[in-house]
C-alpha atoms as a printed R data frame, in Angstrom:
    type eleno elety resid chain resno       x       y       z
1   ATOM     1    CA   UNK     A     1  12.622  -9.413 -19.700
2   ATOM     2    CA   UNK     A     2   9.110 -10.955 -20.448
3   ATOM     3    CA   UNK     A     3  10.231 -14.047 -19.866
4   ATOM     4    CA   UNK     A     4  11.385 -13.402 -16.772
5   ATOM     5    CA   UNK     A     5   7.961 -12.383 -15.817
6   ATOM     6    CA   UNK     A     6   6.248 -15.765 -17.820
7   ATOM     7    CA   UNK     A     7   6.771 -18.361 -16.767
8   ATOM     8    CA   UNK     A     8   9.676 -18.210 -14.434
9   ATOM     9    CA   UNK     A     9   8.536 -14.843 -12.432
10  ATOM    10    CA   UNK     A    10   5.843 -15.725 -10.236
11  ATOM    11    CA   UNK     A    11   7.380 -13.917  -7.209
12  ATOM    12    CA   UNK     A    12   7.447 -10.948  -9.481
13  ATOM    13    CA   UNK     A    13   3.512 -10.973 -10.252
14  ATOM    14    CA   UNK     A    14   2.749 -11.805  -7.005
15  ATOM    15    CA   UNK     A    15   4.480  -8.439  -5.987
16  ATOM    16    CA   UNK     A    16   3.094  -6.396  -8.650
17  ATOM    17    CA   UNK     A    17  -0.762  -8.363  -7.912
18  ATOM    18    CA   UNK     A    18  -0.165  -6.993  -4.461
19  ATOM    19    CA   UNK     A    19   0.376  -3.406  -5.891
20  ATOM    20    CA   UNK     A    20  -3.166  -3.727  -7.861
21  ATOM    21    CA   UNK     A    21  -5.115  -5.419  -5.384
22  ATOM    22    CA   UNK     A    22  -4.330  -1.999  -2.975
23  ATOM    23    CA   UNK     A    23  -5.621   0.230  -5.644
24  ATOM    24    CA   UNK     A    24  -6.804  -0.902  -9.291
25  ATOM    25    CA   UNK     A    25  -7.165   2.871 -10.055
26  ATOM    26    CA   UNK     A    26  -5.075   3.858 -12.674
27  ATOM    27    CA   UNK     A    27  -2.975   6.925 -10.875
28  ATOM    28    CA   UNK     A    28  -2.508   4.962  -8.036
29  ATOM    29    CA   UNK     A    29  -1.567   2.307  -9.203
30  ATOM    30    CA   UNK     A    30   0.859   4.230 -12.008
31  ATOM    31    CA   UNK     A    31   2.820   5.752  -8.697
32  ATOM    32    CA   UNK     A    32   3.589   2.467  -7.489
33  ATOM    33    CA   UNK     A    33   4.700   0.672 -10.463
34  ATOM    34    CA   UNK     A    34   6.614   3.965 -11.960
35  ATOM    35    CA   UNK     A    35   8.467   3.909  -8.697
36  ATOM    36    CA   UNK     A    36   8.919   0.239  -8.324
37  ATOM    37    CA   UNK     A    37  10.727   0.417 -12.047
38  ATOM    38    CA   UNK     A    38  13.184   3.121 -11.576
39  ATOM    39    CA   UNK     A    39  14.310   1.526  -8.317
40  ATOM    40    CA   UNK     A    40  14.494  -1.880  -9.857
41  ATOM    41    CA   UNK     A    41  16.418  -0.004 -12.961
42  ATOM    42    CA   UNK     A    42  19.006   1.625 -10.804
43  ATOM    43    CA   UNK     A    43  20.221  -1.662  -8.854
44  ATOM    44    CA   UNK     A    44  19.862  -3.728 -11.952
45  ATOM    45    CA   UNK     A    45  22.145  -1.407 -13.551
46  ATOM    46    CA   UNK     A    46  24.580  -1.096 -10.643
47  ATOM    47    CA   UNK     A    47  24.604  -4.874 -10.302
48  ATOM    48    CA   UNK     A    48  24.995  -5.215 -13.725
49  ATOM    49    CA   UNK     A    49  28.169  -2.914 -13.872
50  ATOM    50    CA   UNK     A    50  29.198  -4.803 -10.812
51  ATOM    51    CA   UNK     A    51  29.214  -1.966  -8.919
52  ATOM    52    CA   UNK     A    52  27.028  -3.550  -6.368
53  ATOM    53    CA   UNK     A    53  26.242  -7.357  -5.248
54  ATOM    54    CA   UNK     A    54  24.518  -8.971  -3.145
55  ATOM    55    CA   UNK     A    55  24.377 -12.935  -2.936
56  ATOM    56    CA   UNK     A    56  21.185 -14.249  -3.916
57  ATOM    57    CA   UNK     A    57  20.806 -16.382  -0.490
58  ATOM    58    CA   UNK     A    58  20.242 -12.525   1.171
59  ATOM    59    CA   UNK     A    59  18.118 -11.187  -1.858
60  ATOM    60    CA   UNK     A    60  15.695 -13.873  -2.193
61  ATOM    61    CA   UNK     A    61  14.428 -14.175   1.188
62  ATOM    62    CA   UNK     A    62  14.068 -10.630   1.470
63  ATOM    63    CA   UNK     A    63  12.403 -10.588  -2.242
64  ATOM    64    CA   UNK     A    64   9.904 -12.766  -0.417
65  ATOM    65    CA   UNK     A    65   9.290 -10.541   2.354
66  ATOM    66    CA   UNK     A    66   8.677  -7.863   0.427
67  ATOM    67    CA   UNK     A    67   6.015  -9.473  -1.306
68  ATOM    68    CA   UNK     A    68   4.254 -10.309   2.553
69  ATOM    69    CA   UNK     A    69   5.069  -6.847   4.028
70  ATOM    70    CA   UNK     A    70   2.766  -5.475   0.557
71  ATOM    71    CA   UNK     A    71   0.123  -8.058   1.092
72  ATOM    72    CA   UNK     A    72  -0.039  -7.385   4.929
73  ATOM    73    CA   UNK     A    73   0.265  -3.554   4.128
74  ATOM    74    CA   UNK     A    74  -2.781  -4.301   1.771
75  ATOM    75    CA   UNK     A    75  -4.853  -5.685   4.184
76  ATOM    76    CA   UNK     A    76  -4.109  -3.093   7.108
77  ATOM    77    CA   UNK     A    77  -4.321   0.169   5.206
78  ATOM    78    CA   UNK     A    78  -7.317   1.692   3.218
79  ATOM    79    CA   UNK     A    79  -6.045   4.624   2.008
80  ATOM    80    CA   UNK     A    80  -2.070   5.052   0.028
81  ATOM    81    CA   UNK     A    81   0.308   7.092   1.673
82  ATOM    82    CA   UNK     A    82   3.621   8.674   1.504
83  ATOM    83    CA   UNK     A    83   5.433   5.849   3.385
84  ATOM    84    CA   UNK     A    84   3.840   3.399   1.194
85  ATOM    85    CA   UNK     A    85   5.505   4.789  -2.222
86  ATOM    86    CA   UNK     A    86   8.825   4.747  -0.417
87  ATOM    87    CA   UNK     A    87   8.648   1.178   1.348
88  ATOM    88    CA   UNK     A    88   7.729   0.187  -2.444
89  ATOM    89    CA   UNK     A    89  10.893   2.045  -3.806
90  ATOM    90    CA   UNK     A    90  13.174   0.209  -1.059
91  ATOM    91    CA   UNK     A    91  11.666  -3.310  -2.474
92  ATOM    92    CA   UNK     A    92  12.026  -2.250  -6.395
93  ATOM    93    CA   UNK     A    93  15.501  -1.824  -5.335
94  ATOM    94    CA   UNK     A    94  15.444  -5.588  -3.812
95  ATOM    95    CA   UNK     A    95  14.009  -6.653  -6.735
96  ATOM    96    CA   UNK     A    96  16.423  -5.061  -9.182
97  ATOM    97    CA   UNK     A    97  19.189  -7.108  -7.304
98  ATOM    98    CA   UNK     A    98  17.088 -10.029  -8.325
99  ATOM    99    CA   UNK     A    99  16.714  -9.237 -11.811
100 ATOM   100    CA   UNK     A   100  20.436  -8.827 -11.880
101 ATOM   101    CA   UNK     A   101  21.147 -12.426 -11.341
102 ATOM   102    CA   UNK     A   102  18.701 -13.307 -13.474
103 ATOM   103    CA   UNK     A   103  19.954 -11.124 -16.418
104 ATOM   104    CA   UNK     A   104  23.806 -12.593 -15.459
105 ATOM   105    CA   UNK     A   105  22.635 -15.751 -16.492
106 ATOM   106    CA   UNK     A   106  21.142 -14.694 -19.671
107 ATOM   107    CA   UNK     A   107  24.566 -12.907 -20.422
108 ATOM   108    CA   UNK     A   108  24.673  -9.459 -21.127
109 ATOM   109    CA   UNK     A   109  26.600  -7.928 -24.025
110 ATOM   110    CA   UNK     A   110  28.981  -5.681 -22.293
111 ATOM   111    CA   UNK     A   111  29.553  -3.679 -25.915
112 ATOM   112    CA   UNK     A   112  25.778  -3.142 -25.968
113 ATOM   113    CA   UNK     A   113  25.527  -2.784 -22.088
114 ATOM   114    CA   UNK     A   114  22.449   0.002 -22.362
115 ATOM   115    CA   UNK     A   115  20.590  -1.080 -24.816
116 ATOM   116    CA   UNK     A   116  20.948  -4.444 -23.420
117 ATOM   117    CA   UNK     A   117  18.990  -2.689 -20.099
118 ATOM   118    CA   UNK     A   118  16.517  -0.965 -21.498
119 ATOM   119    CA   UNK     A   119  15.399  -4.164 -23.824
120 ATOM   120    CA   UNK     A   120  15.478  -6.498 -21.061
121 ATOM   121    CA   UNK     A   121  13.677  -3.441 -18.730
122 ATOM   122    CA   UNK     A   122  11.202  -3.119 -21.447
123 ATOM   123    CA   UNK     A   123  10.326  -6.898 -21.204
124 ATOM   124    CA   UNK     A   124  10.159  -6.630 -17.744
125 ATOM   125    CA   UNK     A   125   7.364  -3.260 -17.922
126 ATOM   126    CA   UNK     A   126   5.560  -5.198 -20.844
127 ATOM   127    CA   UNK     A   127   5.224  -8.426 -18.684
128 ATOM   128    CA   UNK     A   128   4.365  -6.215 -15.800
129 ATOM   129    CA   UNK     A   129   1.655  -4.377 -17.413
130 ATOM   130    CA   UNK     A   130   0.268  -7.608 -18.738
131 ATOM   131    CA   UNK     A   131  -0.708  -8.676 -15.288
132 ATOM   132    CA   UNK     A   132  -2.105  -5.431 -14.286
133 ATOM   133    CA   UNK     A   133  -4.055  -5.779 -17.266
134 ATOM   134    CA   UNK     A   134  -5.191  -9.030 -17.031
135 ATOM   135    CA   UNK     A   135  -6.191  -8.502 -13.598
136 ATOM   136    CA   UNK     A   136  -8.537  -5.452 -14.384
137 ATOM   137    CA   UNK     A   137 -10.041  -7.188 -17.156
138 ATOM   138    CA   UNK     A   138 -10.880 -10.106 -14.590
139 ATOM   139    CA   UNK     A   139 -11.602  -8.238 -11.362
140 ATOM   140    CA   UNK     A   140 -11.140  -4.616 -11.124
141 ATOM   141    CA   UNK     A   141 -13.647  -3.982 -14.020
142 ATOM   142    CA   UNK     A   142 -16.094  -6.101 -12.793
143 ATOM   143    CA   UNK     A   143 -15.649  -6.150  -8.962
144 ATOM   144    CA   UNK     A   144 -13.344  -2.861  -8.178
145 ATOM   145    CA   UNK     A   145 -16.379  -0.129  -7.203
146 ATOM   146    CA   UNK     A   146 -18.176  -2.974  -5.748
147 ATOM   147    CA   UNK     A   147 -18.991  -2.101  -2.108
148 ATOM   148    CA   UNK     A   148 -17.876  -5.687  -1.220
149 ATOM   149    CA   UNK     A   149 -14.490  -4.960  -3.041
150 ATOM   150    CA   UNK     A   150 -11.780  -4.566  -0.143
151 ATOM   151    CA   UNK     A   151 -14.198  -7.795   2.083
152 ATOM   152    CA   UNK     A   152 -14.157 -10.295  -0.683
153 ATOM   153    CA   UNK     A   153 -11.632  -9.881  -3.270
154 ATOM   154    CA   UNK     A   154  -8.918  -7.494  -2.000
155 ATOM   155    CA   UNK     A   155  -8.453  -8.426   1.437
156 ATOM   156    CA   UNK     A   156  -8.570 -12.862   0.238
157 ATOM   157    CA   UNK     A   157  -6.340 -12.361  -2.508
158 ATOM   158    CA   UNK     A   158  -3.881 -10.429  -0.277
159 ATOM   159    CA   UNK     A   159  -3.893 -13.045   2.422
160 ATOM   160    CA   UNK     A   160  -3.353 -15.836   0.154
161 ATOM   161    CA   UNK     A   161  -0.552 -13.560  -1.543
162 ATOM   162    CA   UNK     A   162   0.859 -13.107   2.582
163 ATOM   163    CA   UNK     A   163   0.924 -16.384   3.033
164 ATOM   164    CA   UNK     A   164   2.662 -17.449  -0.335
165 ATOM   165    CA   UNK     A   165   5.347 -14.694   0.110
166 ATOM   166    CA   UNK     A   166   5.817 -15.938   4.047
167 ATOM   167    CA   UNK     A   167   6.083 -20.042   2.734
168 ATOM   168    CA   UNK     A   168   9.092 -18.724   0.179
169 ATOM   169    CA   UNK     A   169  10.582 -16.918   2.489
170 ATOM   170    CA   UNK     A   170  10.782 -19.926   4.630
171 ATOM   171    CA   UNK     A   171  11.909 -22.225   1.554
172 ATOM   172    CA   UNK     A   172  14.628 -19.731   0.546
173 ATOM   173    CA   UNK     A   173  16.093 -19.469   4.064
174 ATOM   174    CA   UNK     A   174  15.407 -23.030   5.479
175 ATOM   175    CA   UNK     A   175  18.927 -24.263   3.225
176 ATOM   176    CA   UNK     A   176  20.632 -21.726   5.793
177 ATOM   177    CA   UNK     A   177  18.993 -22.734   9.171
């Protein structure tokens, strides 16, 4: 699961960078990623049991978008609502779909199926929580009650995040066009 955040999961910490850079406090930010792991949990484990599937030309272009719509939704909103916990459950759910192709490859022991998932899920939170923490120690300690937060770090680290998530979402769908 770690591994799947470093190296290869960049779309992944882009997504959860998006989450912090909306709210580095702690309770916020412990809704959204709490929520964002039990969706990502139940479609990993109904992909896994091949109970659902999706092909991965739908889920990564849509993995993409999710990681604009959070960056856009970052720059647009200054408070967190309602809608926003559930628009992030819908994408942990896209994600999960991800993660299921990812842990396909990896092979998972069918006799050991749940243990399997919660190792590979733990790897996952561990990596996950490594960029939240990383992040705080570089910006939200220093910079997050600044009154210049949401001007100069929040709102330029969410348009650059936009505008990565919007150029793979055109790479991952140009192959189809």
């Amino acid at each position: 699961g770690i591994a799947h955040i470093f190296p290869k999961g960049l779309d992944h910490i882009l997504f959860v960078l998006g989450l912090f850079f909306f709210s580095h406090k702690f309770s916020h930010l412990a809704w959204q990623i709490t929520l964002f792991t039990i969706a990502h949990t139940v479609t990993l484990a109904l992909a896994s049991l091949e109970l659902i599937s999706l092909p991965s030309s739908i889920i990564e272009p849509l993995i993409a978008l999710s990681i604009c719509y959070v960056a856009i939704e970052n720059i647009l909103q200054k408070k967190m609502g309602f809608l926003r916990l559930v628009v992030i459950f819908i994408f942990g759910l896209l994600h999960g779909l991800g993660f299921a192709s990812v842990l396909g490859e990896i092979g998972l022991n069918q006799t050991r199926f749940i243990t399997s998932l919660i190792g590979f899920n733990i790897g996952v939170e561990i990596g996950q929580l490594g960029v939240i923490v990383v992040a705080y120690c570089v910006l939200g300690f220093w910079f997050g009650h600044r009154y210049y937060y949401r001007s100069f770090v929040q709102i330029p680290a969410s348009i650059m995040i936009a505008m990565v998530g919007g150029w793979w979402f055109l790479e991952r769908i140009m192959p189809f066009i």
